[in-house]
Short mmCIF file of C-alpha atoms in Angstrom, two decimals:
data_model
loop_
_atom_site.label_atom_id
_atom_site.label_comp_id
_atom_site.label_asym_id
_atom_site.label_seq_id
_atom_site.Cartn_x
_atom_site.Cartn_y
_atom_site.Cartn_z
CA UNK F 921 -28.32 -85.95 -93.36
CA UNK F 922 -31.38 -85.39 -91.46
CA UNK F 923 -33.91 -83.16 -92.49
CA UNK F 924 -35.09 -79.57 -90.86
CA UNK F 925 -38.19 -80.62 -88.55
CA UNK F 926 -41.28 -78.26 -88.17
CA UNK F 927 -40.69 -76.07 -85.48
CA UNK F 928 -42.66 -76.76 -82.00
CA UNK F 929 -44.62 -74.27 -79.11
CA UNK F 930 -46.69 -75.16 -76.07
CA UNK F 931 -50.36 -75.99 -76.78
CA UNK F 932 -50.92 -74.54 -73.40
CA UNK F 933 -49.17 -72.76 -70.41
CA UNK F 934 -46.93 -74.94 -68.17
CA UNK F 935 -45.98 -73.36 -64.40
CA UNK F 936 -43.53 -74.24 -62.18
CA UNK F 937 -42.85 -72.95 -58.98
CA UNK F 938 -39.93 -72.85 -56.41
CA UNK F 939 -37.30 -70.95 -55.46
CA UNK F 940 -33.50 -69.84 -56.49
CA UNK F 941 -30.44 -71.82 -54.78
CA UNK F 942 -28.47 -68.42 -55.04
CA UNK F 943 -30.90 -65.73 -53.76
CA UNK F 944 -33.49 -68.21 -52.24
CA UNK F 945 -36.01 -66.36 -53.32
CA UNK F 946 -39.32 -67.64 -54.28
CA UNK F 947 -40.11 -67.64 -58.24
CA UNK F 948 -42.97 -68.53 -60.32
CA UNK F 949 -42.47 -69.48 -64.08
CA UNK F 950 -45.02 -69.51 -66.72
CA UNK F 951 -43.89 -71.39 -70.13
CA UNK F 952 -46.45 -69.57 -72.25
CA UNK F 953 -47.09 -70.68 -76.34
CA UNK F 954 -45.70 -68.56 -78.80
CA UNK F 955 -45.20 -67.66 -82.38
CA UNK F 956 -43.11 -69.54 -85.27
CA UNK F 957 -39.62 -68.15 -85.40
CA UNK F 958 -39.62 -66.30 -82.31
CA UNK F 959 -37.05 -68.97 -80.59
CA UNK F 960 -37.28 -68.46 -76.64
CA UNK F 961 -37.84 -65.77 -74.89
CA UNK F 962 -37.36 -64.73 -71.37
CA UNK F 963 -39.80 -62.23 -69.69
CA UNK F 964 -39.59 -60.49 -66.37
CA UNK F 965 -42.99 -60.02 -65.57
CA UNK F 966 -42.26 -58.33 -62.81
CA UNK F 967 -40.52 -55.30 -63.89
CA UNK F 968 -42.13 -52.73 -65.09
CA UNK F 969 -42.94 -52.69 -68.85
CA UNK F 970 -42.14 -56.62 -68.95
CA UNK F 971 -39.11 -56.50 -70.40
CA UNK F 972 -37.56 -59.15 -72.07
CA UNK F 973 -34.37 -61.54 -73.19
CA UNK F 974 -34.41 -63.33 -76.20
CA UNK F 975 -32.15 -66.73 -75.83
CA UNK F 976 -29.11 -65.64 -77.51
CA UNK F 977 -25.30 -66.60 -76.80
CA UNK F 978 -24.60 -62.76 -77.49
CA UNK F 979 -26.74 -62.07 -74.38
CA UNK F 980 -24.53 -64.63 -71.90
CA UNK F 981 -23.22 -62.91 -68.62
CA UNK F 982 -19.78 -64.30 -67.96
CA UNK F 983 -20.65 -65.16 -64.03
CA UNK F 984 -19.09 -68.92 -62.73
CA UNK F 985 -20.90 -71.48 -61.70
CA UNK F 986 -24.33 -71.22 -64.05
CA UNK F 987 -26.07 -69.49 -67.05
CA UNK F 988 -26.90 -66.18 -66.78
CA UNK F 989 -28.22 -63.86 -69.85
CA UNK F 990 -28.91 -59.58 -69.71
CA UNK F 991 -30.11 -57.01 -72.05
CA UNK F 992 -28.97 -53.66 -70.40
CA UNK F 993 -29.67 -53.72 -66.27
CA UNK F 994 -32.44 -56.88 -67.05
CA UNK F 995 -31.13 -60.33 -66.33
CA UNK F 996 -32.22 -63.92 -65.41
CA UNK F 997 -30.28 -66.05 -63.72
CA UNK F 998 -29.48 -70.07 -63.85
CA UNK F 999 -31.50 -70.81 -66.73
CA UNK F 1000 -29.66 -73.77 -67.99
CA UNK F 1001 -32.64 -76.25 -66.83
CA UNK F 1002 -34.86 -74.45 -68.18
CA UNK F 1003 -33.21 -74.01 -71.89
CA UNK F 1004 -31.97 -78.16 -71.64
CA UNK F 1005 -35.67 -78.89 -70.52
CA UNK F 1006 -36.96 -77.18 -73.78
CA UNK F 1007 -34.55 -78.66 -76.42
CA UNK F 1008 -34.62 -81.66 -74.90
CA UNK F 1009 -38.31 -81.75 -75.44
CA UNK F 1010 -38.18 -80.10 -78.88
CA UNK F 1011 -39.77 -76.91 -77.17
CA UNK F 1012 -38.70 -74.41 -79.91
CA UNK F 1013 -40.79 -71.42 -79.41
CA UNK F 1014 -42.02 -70.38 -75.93
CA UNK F 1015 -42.29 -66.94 -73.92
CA UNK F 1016 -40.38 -67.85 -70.34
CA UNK F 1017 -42.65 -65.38 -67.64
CA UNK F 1018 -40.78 -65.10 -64.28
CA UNK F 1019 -41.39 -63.14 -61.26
CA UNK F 1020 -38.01 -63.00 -60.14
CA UNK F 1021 -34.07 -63.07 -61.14
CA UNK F 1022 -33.35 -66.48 -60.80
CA UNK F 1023 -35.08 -69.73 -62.29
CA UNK F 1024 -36.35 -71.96 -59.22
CA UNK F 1025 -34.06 -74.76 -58.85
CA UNK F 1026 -36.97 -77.53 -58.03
CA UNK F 1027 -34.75 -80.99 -57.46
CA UNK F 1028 -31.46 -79.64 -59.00
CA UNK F 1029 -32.36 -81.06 -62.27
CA UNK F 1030 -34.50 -80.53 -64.98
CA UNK F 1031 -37.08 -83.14 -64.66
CA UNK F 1032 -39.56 -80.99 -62.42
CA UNK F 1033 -39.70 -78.54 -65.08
CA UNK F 1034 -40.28 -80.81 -68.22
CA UNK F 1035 -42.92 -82.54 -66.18
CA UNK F 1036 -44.91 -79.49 -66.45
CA UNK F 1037 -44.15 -79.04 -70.42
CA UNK F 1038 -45.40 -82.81 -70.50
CA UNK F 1039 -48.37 -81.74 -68.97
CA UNK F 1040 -48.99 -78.64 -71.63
CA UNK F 1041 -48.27 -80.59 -74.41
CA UNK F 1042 -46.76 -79.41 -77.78
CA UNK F 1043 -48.15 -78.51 -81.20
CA UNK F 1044 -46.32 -78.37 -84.66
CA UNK F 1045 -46.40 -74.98 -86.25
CA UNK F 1046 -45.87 -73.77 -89.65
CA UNK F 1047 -42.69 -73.26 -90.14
CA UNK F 1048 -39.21 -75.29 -90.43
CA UNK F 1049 -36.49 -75.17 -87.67
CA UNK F 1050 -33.12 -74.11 -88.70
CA UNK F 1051 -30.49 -76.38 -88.24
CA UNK F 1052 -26.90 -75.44 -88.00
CA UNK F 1053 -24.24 -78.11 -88.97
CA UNK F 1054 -20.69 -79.26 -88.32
CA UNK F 1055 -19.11 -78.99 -91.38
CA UNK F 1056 -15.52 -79.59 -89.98
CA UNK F 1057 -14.11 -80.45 -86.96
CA UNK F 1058 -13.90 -77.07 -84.05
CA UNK F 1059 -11.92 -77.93 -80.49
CA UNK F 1060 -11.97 -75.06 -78.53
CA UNK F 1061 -9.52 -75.40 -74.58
CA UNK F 1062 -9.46 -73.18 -71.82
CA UNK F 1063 -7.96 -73.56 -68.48
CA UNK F 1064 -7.39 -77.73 -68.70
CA UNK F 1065 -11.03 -77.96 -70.13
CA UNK F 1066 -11.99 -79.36 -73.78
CA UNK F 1067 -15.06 -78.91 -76.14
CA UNK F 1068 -14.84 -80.60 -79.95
CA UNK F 1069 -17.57 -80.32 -82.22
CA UNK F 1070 -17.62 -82.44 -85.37
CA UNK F 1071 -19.60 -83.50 -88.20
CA UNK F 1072 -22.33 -86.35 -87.07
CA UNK F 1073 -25.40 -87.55 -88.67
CA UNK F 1074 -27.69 -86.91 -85.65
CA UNK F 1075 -26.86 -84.83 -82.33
CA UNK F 1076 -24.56 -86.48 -79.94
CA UNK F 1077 -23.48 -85.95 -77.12
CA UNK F 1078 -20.55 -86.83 -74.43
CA UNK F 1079 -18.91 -85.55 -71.35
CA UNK F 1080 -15.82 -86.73 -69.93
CA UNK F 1081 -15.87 -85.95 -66.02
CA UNK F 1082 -12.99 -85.57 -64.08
CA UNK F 1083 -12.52 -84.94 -60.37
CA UNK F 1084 -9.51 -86.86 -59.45
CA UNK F 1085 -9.38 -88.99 -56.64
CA UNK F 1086 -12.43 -88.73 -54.34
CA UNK F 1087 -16.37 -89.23 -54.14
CA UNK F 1088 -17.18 -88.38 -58.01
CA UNK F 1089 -13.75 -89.80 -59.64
CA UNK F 1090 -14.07 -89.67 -63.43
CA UNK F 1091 -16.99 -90.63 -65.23
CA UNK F 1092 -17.89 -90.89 -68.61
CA UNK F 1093 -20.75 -90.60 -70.69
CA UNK F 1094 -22.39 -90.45 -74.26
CA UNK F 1095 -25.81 -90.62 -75.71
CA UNK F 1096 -27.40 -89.65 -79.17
CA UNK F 1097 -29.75 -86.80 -78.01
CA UNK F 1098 -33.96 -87.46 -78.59
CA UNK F 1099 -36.64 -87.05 -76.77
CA UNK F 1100 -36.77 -90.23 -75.74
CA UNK F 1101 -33.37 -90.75 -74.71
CA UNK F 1102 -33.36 -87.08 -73.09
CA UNK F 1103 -36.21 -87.94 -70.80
CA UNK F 1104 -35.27 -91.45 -69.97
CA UNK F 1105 -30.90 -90.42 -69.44
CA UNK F 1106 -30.38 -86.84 -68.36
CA UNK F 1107 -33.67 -84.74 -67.20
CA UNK F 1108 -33.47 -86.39 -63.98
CA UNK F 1109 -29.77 -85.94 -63.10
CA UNK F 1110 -29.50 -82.67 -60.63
CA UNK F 1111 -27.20 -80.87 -59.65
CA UNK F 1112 -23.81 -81.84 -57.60
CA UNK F 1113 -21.17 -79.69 -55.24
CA UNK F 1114 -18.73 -80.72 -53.12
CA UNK F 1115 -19.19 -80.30 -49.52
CA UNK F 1116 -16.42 -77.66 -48.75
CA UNK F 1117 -17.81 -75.60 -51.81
CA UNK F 1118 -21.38 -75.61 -50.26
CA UNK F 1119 -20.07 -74.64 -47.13
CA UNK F 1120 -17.65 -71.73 -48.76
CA UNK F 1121 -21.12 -70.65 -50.82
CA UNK F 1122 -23.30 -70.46 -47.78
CA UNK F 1123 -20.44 -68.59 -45.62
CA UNK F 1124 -21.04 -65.82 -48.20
CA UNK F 1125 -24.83 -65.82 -47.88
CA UNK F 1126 -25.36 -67.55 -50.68
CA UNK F 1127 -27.55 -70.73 -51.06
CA UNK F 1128 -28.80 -70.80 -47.44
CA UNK F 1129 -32.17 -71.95 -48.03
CA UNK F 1130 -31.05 -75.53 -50.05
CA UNK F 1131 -30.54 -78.36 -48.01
CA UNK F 1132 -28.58 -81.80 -49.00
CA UNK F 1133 -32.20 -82.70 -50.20
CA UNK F 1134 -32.38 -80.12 -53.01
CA UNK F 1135 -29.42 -80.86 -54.66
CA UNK F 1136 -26.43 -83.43 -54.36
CA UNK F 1137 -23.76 -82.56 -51.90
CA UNK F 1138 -20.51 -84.67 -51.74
CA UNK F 1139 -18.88 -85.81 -48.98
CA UNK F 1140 -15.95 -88.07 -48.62
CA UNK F 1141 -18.04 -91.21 -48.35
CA UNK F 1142 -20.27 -89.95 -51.27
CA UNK F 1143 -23.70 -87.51 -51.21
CA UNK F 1144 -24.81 -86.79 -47.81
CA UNK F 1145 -28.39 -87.22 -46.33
CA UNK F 1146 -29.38 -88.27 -50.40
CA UNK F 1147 -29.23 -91.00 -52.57
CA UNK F 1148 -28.43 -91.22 -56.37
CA UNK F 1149 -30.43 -91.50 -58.98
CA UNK F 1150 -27.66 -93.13 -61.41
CA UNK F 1151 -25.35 -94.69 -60.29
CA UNK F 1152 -23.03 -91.69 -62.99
CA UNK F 1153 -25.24 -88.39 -61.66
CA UNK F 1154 -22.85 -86.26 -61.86
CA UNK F 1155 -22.05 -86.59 -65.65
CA UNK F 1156 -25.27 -87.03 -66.78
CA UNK F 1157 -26.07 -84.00 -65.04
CA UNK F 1158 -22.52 -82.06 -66.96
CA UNK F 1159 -24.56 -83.16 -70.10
CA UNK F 1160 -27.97 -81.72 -69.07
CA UNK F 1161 -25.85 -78.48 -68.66
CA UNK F 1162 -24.07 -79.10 -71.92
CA UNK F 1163 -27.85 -79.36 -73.61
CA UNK F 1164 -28.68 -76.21 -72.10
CA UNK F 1165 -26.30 -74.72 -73.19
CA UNK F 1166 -26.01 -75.51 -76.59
CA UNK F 1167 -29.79 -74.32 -76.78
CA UNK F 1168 -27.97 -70.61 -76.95
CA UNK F 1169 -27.47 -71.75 -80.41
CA UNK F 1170 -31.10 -71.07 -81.20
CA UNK F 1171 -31.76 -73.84 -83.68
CA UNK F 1172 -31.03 -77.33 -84.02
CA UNK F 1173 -27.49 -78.54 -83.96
CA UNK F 1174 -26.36 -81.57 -86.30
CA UNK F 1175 -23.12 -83.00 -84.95
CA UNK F 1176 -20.86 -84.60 -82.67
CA UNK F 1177 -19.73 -82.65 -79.23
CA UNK F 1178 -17.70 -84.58 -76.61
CA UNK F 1179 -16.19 -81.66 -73.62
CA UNK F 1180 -14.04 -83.03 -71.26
CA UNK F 1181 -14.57 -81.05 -67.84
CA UNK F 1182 -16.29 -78.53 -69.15
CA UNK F 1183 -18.56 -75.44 -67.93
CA UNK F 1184 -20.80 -72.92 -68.64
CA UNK F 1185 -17.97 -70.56 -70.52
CA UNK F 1186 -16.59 -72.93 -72.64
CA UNK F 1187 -19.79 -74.41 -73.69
CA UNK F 1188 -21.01 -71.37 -74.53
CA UNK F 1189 -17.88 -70.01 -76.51
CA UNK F 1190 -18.33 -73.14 -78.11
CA UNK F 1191 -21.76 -71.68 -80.25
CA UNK F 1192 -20.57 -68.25 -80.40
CA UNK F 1193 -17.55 -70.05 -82.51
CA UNK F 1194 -19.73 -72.08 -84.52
CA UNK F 1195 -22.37 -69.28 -85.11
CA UNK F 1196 -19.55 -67.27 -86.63
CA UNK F 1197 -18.38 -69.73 -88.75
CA UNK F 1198 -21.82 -70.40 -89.67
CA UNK F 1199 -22.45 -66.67 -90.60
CA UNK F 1200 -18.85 -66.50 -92.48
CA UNK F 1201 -19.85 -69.45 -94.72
CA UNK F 1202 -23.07 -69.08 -95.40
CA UNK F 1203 -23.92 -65.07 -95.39
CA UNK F 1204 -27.57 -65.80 -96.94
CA UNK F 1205 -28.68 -67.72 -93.60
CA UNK F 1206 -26.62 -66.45 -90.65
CA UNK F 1207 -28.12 -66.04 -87.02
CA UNK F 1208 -29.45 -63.08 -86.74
#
């Protein structure tokens, strides 16, 4: 079984700038250092007081489509790529600084984002991370979607992707979750909609300031006006997701999780699940 590692901050402030497919707005984040045990920690430095979201599952707005967390009338929107971007990269404690609502989408994936972290670099801190693991098998289903979670030696990952007949088709695919094999396999894969969806999005004011060059939009013959990265995109970029949001977990995660077309609300129900059974079996070290 592996080991708890010592936990990980910034050794300096990363900043990335952009601005929010949904609102369009312009943001600014700062990925600032911060204390052992104080996991993640969104801050909305432009409010007044600075008030601020810890990265909790318990915090998750149910909205479609992306990641959104609240305390009371404060929220931050999309932050997926930001959360996969720090566990892929081991990030564990960090204060998130934003000027505005919603993360900044850069490229659609996370790769802009964890090119900054590169940049800050990371230091070990004095403390152990807490790791939370499978024990027994857990399938959660909802609405022809599938997340399993069982007991693994490592953290792996795989998503099955299904879109029928059509651009995307079904693709499938799996990798055992480092550093390494984060950076080199999913921080690059961006975001993907189909053509009529964009179109039904932007009727509605949303998204008007992305173009087919921010993010991957699907036609019949395939992404228009772009080109992919992988020749799979689209479910390495389900699994960037999936990392993301698994990092509501707040510590590291020792298992096995394969989903099979699924989103933001089953992924997520998937650690509240697991964080209960966590808490019922072992009282002494439940998330807090």
């Amino acid at each position: 079984m592996n080991s708890p590692r010592p936990q990980r901050t910034l050794a300096d402030t990363a900043a990335v700038s952009g601005f929010g497919y949904w609102s369009s707005r312009d943001v600014r984040l700062e990925l600032r250092p911060a204390p052992a045990n104080s996991g993640v920690t969104f801050v909305r430095g432009d409010l007044p007081g600075a008030p601020r979201i810890a990265v909790d599952v318990s915090h998750r707005q149910d909205v479609p489509r992306r990641t959104n967390l609240a305390i009371g009338n404060t929220h931050v929107e999309m932050v997926e790529h930001v959360l996969a971007a720090l566990a892929g990269l081991r990030i564990d404690n960090c204060e998130v600084w934003t000027d505005a609502p919603e993360m900044p989408g850069p490229d659609g994936s996370s790769w802009p984002i964890v090119e900054a972290l590169l940049g800050a670099g990371a230091v070990e801190q004095d403390a152990l991370r807490r790791q939370l693991v499978i024990e027994e098998p857990l399938r959660i289903e909802w609405d022809g979607a599938v997340v399993i979670a069982e007991p693994h030696d490592g953290y792996r990952l795989e998503y099955q992707l299904d879109y029928g007949e059509g651009p995307i088709g079904r693709q499938d695919f799996a990798l055992e979750l480092s550093a390494d094999s984060f950076l080199a396999e999913i921080a690059r894969a961006r975001t993907f909609i189909l053509q009529h969806e964009a179109e039904w999005l932007r009727e509605r004011g949303l998204g008007l300031r992305a173009t087919n060059q921010d993010l991957l939009v699907f036609g019949a013959a395939g992404p228009i006006d772009n080109e992919l990265r992988f020749a799979d995109e689209c479910v390495r970029h389900k699994t960037l997701d999936l990392v993301g949001d698994l990092a509501l977990a707040g510590c590291d995660l020792v298992g096995s999780f394969t989903a099979y077309r699924s989103g933001h609300k089953l992924n997520s129900e998937m650690v509240r699940q697991l964080l209960a059974l966590e808490a019922a079996r072992h009282p002494e070290s439940s998330h807090a």
